[in-house]
Short mmCIF file of C-alpha atoms and ligand atoms in Angstrom, two decimals:
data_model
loop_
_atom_site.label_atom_id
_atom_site.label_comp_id
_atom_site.label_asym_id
_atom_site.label_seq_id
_atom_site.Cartn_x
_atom_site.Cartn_y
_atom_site.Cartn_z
CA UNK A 1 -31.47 16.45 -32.88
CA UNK A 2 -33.60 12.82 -32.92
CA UNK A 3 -33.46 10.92 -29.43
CA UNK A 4 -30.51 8.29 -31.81
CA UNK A 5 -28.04 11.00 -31.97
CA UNK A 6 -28.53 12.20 -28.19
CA UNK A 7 -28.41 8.92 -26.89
CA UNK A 8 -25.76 7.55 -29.23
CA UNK A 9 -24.15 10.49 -31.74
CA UNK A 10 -20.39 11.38 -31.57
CA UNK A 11 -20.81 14.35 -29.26
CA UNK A 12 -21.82 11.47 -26.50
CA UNK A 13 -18.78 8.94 -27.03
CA UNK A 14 -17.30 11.95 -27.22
CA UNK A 15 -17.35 13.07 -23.91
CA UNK A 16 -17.73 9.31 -22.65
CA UNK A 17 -13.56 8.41 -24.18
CA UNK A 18 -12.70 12.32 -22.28
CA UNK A 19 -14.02 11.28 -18.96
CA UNK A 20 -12.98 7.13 -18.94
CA UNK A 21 -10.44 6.68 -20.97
CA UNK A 22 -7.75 8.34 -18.45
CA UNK A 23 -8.86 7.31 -15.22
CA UNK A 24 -8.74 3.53 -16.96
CA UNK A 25 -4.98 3.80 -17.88
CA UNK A 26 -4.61 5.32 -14.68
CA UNK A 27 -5.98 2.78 -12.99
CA UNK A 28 -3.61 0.38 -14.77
CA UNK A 29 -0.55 2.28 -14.24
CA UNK A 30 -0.65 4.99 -11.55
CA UNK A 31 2.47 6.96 -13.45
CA UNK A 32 -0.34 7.27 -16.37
CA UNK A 33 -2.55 8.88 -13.76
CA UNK A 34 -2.97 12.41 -15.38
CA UNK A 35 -4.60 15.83 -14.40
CA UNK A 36 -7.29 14.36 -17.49
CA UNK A 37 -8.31 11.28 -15.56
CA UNK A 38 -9.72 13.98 -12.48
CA UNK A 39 -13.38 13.99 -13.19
CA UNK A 40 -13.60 10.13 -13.38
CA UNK A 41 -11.20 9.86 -10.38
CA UNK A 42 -13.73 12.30 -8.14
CA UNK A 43 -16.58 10.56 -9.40
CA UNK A 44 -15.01 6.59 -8.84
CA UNK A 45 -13.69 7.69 -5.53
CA UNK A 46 -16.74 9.05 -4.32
CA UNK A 47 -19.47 6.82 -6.02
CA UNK A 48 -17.28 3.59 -4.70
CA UNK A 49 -17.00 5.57 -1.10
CA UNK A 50 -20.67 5.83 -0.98
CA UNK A 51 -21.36 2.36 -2.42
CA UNK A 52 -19.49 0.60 0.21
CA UNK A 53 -21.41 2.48 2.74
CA UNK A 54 -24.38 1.19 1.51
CA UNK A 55 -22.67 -2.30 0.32
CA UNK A 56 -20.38 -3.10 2.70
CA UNK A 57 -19.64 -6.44 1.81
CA UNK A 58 -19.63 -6.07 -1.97
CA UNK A 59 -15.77 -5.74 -3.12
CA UNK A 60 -14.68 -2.13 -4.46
CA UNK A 61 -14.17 -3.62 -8.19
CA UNK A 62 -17.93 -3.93 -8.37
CA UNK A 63 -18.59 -0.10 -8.31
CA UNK A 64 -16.94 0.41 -11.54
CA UNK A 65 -20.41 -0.99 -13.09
CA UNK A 66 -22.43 1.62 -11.88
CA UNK A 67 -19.28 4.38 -12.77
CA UNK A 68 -19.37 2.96 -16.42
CA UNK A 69 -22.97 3.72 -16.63
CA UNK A 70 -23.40 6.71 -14.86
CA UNK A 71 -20.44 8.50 -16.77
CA UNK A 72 -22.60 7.54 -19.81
CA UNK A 73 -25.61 9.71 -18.62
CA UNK A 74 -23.28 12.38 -17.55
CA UNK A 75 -21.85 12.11 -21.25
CA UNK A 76 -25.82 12.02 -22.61
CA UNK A 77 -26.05 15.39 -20.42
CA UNK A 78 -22.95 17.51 -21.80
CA UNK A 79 -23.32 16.34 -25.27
CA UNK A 80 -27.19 18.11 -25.06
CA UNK A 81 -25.39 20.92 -23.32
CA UNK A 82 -22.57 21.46 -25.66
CA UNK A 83 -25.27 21.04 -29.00
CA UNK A 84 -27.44 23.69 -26.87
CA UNK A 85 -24.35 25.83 -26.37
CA UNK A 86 -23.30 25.40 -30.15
CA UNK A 87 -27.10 26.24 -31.28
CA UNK A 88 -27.12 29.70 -29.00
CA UNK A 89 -23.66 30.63 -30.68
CA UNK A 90 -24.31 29.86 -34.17
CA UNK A 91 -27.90 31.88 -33.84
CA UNK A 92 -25.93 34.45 -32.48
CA UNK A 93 -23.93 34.85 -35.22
CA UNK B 1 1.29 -7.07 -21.07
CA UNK B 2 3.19 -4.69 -19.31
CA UNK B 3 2.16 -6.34 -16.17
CA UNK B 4 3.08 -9.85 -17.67
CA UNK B 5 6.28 -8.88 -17.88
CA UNK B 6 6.65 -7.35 -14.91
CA UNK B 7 5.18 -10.46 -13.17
CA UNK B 8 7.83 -12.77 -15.34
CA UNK B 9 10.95 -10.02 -14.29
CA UNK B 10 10.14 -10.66 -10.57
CA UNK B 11 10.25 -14.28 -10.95
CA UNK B 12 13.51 -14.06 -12.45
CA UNK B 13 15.04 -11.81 -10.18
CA UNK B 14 13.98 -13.80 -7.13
CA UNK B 15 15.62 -17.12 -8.95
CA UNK B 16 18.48 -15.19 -9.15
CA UNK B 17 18.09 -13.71 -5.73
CA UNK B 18 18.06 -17.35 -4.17
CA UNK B 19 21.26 -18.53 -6.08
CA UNK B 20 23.32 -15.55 -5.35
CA UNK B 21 22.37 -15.75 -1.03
CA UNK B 22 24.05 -19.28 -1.99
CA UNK B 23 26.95 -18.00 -3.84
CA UNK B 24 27.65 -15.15 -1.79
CA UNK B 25 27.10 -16.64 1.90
CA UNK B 26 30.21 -16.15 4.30
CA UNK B 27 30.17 -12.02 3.36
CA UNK B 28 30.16 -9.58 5.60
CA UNK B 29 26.98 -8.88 6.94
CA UNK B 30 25.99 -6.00 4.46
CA UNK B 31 26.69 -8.17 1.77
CA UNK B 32 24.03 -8.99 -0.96
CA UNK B 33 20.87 -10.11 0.73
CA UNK B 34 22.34 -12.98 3.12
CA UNK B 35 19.67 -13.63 5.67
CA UNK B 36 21.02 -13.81 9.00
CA UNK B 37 19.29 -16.46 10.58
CA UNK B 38 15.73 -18.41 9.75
CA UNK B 39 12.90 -18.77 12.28
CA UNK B 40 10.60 -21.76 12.48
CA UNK B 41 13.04 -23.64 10.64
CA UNK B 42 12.22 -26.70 9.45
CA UNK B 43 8.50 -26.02 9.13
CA UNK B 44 6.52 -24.85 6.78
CA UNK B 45 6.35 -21.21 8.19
CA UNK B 46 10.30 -21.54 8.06
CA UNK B 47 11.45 -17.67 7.48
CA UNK B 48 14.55 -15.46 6.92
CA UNK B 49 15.52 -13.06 9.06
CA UNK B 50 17.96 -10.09 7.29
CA UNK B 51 20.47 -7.77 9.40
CA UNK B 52 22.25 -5.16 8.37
CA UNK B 53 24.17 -2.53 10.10
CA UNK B 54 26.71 -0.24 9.94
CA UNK B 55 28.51 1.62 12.90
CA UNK B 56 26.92 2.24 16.52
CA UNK B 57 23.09 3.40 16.35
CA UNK B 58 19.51 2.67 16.94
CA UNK B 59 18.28 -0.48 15.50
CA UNK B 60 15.17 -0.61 13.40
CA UNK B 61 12.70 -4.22 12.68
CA UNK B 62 10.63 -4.07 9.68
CA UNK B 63 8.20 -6.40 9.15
CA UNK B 64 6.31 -7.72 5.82
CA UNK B 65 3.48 -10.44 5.02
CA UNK B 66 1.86 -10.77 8.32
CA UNK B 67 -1.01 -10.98 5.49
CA UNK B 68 -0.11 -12.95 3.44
CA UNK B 69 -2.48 -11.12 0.50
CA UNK B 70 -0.49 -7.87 0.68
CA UNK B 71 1.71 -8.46 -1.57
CA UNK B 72 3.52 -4.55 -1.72
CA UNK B 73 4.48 -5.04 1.88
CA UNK B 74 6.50 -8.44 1.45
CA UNK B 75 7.64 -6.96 -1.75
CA UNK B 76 8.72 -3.90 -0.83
CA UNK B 77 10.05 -5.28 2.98
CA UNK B 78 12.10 -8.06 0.10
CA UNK B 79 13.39 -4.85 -1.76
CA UNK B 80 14.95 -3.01 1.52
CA UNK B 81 16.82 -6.71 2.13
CA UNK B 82 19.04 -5.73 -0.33
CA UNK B 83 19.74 -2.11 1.18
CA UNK B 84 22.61 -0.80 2.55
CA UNK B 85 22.27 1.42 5.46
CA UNK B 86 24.40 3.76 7.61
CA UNK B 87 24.20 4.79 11.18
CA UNK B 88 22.62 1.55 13.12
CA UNK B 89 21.19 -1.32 12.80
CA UNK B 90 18.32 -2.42 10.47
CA UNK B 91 16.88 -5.85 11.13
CA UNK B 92 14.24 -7.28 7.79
CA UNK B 93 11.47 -10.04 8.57
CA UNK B 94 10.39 -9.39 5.33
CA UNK B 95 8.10 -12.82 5.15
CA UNK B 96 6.21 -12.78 7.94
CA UNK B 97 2.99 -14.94 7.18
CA UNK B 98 4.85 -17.71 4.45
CA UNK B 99 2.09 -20.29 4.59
CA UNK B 100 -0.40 -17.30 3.52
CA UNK B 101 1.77 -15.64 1.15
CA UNK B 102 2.23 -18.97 -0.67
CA UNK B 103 -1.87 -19.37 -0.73
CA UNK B 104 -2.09 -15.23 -1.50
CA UNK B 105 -4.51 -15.07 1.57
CA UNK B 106 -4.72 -12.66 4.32
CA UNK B 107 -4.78 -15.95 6.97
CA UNK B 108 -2.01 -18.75 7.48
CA UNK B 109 -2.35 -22.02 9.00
CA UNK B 110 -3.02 -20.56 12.95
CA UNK B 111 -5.86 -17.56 11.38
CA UNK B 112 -4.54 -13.49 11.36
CA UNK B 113 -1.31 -13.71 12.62
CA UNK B 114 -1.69 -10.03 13.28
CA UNK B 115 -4.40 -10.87 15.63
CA UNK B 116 -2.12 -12.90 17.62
CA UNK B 117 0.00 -10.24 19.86
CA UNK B 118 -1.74 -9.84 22.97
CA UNK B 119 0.05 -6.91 24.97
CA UNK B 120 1.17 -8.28 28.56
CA UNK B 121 1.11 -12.12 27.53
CA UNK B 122 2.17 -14.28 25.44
CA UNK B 123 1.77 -14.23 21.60
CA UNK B 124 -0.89 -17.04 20.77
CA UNK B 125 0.90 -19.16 18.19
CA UNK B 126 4.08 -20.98 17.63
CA UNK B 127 5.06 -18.04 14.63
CA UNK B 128 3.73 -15.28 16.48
CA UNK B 129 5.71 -16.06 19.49
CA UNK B 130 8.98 -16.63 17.27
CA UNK B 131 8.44 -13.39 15.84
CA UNK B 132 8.26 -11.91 19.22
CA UNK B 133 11.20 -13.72 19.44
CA UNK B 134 13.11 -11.75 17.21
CA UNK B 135 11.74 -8.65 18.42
CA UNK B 136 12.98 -9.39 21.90
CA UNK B 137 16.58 -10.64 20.81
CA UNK B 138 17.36 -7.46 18.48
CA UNK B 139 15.86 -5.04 21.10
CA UNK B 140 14.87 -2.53 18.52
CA UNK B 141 14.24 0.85 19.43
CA UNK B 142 11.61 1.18 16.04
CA UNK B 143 9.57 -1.16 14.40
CA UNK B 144 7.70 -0.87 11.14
CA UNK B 145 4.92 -3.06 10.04
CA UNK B 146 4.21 -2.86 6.34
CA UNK B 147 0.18 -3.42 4.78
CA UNK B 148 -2.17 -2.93 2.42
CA UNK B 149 -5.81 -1.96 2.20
CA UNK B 150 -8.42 -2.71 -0.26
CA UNK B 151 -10.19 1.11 0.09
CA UNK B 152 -8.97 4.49 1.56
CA UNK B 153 -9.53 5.01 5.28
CA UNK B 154 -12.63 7.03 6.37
CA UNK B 155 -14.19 6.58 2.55
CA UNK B 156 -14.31 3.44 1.83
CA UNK B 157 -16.16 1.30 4.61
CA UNK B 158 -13.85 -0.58 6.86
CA UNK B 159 -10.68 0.36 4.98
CA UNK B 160 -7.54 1.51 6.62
CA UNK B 161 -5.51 2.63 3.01
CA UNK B 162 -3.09 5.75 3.31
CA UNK B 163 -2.67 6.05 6.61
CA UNK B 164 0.88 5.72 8.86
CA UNK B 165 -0.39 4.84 12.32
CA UNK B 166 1.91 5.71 14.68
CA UNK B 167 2.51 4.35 18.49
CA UNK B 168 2.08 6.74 21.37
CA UNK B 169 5.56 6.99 21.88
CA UNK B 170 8.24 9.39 21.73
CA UNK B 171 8.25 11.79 18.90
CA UNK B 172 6.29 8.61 16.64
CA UNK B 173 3.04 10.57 16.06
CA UNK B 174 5.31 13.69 14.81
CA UNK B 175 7.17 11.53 12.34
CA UNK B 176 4.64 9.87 10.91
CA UNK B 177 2.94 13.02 9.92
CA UNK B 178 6.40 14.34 8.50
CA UNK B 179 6.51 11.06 6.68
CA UNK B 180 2.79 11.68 5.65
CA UNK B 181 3.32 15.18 3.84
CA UNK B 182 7.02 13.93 2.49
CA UNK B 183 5.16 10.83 0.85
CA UNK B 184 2.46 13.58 -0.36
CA UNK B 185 4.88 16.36 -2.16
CA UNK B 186 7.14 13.99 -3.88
CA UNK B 187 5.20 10.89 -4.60
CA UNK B 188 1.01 11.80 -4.13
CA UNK B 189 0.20 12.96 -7.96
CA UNK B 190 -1.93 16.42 -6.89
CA UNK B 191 -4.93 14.97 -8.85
CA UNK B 192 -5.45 11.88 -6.57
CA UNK B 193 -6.23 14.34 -3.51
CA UNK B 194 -8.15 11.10 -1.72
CA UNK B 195 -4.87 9.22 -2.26
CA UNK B 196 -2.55 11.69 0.14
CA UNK B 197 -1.21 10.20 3.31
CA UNK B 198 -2.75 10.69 6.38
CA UNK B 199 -1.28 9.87 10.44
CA UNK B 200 -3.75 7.52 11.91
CA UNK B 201 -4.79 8.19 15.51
CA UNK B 202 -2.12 6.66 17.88
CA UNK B 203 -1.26 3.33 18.37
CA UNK B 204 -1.78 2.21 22.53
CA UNK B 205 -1.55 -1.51 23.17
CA UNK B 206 -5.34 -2.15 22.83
CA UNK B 207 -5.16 -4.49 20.27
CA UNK B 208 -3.33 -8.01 19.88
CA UNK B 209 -1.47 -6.53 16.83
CA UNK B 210 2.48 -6.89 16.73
CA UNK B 211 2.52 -2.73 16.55
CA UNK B 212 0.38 -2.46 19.42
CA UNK B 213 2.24 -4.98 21.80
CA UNK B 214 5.17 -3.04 20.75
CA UNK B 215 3.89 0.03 22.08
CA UNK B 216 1.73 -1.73 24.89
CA UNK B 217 4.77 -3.79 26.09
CA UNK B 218 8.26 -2.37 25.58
CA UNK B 219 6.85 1.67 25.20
CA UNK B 220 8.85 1.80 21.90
CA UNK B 221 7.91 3.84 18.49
CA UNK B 222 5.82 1.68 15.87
CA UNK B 223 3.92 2.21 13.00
CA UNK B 224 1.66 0.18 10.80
CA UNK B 225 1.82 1.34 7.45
CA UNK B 226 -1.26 1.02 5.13
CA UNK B 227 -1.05 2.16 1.47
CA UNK B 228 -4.68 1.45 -1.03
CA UNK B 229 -5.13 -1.02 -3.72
CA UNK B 230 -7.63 1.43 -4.54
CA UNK B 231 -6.88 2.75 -8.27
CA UNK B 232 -2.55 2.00 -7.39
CA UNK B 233 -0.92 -0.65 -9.16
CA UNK B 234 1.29 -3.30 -7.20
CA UNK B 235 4.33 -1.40 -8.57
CA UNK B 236 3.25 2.00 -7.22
CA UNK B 237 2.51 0.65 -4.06
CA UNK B 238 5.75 -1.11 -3.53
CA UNK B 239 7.71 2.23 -4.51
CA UNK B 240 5.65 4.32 -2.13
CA UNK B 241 5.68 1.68 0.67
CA UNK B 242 9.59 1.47 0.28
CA UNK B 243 9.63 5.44 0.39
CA UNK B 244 8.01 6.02 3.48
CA UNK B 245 10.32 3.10 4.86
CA UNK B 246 13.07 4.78 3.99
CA UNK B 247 11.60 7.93 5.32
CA UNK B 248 10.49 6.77 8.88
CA UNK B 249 13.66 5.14 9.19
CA UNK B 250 15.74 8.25 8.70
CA UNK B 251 13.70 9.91 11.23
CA UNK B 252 14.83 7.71 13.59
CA UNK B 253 18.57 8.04 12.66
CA UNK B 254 19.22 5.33 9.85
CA UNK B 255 19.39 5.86 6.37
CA UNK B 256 19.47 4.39 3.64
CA UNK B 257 23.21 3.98 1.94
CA UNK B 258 23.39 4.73 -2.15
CA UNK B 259 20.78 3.74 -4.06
CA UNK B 260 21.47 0.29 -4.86
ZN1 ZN C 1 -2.46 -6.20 6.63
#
């Protein structure tokens, strides 16, 4: 695994589409809002919560920047995990 | 696209809207959406005033765009103009704030109108005190304000979304936490848990809101709904908003005829 593929390979968009893609149509259309679109929901909701604590003025829109970008590093995380997890098994085998 | 197009089917309904009130005018009072009677006529806050009512009962005032930014509480308070109800009397102001619904902005010409409703004096401008006005000559024994938030209340900072806030009055506080968990089984999806309804804490006269001077002044049931533009769409707000309408106002004995 070479630092392209864990910053940039398939596993990572991967993940990235799994936890955005939802909570985006969602946002769009809350009848679209699906069980799938939870994990980006917790972490908007919360992340935005928290930013206007510390932001108070800025407008709630803004904190989708930093939950683009930090669902990216949580992607970079689980597609490590899952190519760790896929290593073990294989070894196992 | 989607949006577009709902955007464009609005505008056409509400051309059609304003030729049939022509058309039709000289109905019963149920009829179509006839307003009864305009306030500040001849200005440019000039507004309609809607009343419908069937048979002896309570009778309700709702109340939409005292901001005029909030667009799912004119909409929705627009929508229940066309209602048909049984058991009482339900009396629309569904356009409270024209001047800042036509600019989209919280404030009209005079600031917050929703600032302007001292309890135990007079309201502080020429609409406010017309809107009082109509309070005073329908007597109602309920009155619903209908908002919107930017954020969800206790999360996001200074935001008051999904939350019924009731006045300290009668069996208010009760019904708007049966309107609350209603809104939350049938319309809440179970993965937006921050989204569920909540009952504000009560509503006394402290503040020179409309709601407030209701309770504060006359001692009647209120409530100031507040649904988020947090992660809802305008047409999810509007459906919810006219839900728990329909909701509060069957608690207090009037509901809502057919579906049309
Ligand atoms: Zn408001």
């Amino acid at each position: 695994m070479n630092v392209r593929n864990v910053l940039s390979g398939r596993a990572v968009w991967g993940w990235y589409l799994l936890l955005v893609v939802p909570l985006v149509i969602g946002s769009f259309d809350t009848r679209l809002m699906t069980p799938l679109a939870l994990p980006g929901y917790l972490v908007l909701t919360l992340g935005s919560a928290y930013g206007s604590h510390l932001f108070p003025t800025f407008e709630l829109w803004v904190f989708w920047a930093p939950f683009f970008v930090g669902m990216y590093v949580i992607s970079v995380g689980l597609a490590v995990l899952s190519h760790a997890f896929r290593e073990a098994f294989v070894a196992f085998k | 696209m989607r949006r577009r197009a709902f955007l464009m089917t609005t505008g056409a309904l509400s051309v059609g809207r304003a030729s049939v009130s022509v058309a039709d005018s000289g109905k019963g009072v149920q009829s179509g959406s006839d307003p009864a009677y305009t306030i500040r006529s001849g200005t440019k806050q000039e507004t309609e005033v809607f009343v419908k009512n069937d048979g002896d009962g309570p009778t309700a005032l709702l109340v939409g765009g005292m901001h005029g930014d909030e667009k799912s509480g004119y909409r929705a308070a627009t929508a229940i103009t066309k209602w048909r109800v049984s058991g009482g009397t339900l009396v629309v102001l569904p356009r409270a704030n024209q001047v800042a619904i036509r600019s989209n902005r919280r404030e009209g010409t005079d600031g917050d109108l929703n600032r302007k409703f001292p309890t135990g004096e007079k309201p502080e401008s020429e609409l406010a005190r017309e809107i009082w006005g109509v309070v005073s000559r329908h007597d109602p024994d309920v009155v619903l304000d209908l908002h919107r938030s930017i954020g969800i209340y206790g999360y996001h900072e200074s935001s008051v979304g999904q939350v019924i806030w009731p006045t300290n009055v009668g069996r208010a506080n009760e019904y708007a936490r049966l309107t609350a968990e209603q809104l939350n089984d049938t319309v809440v999806p179970w993965s937006m848990p921050f989204h569920e309804f909540r009952r504000g804490g009560e509503i006394t006269g402290s503040r020179p809101m409309l709601v407030h001077k209701v309770a504060g002044d006359l001692d009647r049931p209120g409530y100031i709904f507040e649904t988020t533009a947090f992660l809802l769409d305008l047409g999810t707000r509007v459906r919810w908003t006219k839900r728990a309408a329909e909701e509060l106002l069957s608690h207090h004995g009037i509901e809502r005829r057919g579906n049309s």
